[in-house]
PDB file of C-alpha atoms in Angstrom:
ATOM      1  CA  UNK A   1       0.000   0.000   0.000  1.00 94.00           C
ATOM      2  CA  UNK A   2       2.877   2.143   0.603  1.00 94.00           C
ATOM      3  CA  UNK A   3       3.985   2.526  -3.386  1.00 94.00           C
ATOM      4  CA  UNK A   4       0.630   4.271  -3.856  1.00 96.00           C
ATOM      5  CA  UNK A   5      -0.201   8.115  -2.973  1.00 96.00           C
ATOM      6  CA  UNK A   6      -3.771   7.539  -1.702  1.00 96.00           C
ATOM      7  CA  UNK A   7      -6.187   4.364  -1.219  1.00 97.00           C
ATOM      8  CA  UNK A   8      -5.273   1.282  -2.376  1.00 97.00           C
ATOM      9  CA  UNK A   9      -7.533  -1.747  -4.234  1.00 96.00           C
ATOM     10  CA  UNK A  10      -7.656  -4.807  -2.534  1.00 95.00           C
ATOM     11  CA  UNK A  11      -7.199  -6.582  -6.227  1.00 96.00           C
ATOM     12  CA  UNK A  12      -4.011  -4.791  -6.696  1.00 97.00           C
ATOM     13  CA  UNK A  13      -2.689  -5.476  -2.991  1.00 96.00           C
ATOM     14  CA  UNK A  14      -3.382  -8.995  -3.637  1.00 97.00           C
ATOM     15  CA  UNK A  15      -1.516  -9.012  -7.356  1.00 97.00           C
ATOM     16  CA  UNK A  16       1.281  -7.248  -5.798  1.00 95.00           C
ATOM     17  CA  UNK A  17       1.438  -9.981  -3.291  1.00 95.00           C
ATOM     18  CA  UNK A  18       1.097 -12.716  -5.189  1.00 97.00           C
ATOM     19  CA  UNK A  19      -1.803 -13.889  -3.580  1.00 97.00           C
ATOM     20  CA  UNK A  20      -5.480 -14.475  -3.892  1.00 97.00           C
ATOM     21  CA  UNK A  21      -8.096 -12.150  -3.097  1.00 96.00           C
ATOM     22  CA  UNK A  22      -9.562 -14.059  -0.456  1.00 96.00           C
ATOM     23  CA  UNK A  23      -5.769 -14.281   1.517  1.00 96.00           C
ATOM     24  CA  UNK A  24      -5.731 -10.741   1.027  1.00 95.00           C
ATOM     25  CA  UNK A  25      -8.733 -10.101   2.780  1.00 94.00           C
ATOM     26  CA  UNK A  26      -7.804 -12.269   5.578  1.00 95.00           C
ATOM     27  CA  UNK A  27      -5.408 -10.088   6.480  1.00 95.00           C
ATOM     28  CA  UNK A  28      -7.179  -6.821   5.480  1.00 95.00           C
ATOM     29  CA  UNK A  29      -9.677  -7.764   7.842  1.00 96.00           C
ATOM     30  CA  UNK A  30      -7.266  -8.403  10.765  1.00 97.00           C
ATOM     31  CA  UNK A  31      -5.691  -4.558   9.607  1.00 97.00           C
ATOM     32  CA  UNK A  32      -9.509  -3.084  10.195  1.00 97.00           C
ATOM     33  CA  UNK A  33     -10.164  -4.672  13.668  1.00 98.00           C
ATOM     34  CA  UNK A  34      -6.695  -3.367  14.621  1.00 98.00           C
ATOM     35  CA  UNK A  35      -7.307   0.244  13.403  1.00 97.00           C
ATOM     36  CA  UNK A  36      -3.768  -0.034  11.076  1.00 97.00           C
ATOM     37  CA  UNK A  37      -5.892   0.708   8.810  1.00 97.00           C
ATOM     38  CA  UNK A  38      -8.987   2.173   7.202  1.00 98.00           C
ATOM     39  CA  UNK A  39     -11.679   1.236   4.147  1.00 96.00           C
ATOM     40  CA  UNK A  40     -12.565   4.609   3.209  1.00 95.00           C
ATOM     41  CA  UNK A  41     -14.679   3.289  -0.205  1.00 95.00           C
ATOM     42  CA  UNK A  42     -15.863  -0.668  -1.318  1.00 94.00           C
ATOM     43  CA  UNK A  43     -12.924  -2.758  -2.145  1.00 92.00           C
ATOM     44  CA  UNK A  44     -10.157   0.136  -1.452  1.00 95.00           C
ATOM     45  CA  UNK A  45      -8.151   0.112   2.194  1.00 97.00           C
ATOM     46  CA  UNK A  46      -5.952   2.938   3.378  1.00 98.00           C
ATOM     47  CA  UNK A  47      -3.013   3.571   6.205  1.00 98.00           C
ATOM     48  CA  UNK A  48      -5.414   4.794   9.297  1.00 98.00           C
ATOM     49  CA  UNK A  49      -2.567   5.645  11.451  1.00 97.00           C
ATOM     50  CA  UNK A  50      -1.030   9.207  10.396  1.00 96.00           C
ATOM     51  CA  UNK A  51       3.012   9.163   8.605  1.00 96.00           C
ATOM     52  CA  UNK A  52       2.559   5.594   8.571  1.00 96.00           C
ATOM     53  CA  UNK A  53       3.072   5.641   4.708  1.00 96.00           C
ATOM     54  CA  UNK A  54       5.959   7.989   4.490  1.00 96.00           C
ATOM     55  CA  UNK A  55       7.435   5.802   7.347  1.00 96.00           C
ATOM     56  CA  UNK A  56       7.340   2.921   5.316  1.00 95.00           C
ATOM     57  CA  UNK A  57       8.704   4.399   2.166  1.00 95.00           C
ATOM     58  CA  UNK A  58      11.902   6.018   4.184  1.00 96.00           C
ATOM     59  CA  UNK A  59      12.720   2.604   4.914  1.00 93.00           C
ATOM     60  CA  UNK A  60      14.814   0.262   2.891  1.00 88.00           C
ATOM     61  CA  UNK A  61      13.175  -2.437   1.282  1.00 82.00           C
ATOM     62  CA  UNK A  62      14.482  -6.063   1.235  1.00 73.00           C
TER      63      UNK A  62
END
């Protein structure tokens, strides 16, 4: 979720995984109950917990 500048579809989440939609939204799920983050329209999720995206993209990836 962190490549992209606003909400994210859970189709491309799971693509960019590698995984199906319903293992996506396994985990999407556990995100929402957890308040990490937010599903501000149908099918979309988004970081609920303020920086948290620019946090992630200072980071080095592996």
């Amino acid at each position: 979720m962190s490549v992209d500048d606003g909400p994210s579809s859970t189709a491309d989440i799971a693509r960019r995984m590698g995984e199906t939609m319903d293992y996506a939204n396994i985990y999407r799920q556990r995100l929402l109950d957890e308040h990490v983050i937010s599903s501000p329209a149908r099918g979309t999720a988004d970081f609920a917990i303020p920086f948290l995206r620019e946090y992630l993209r200072s980071r080095p990836r592996d």
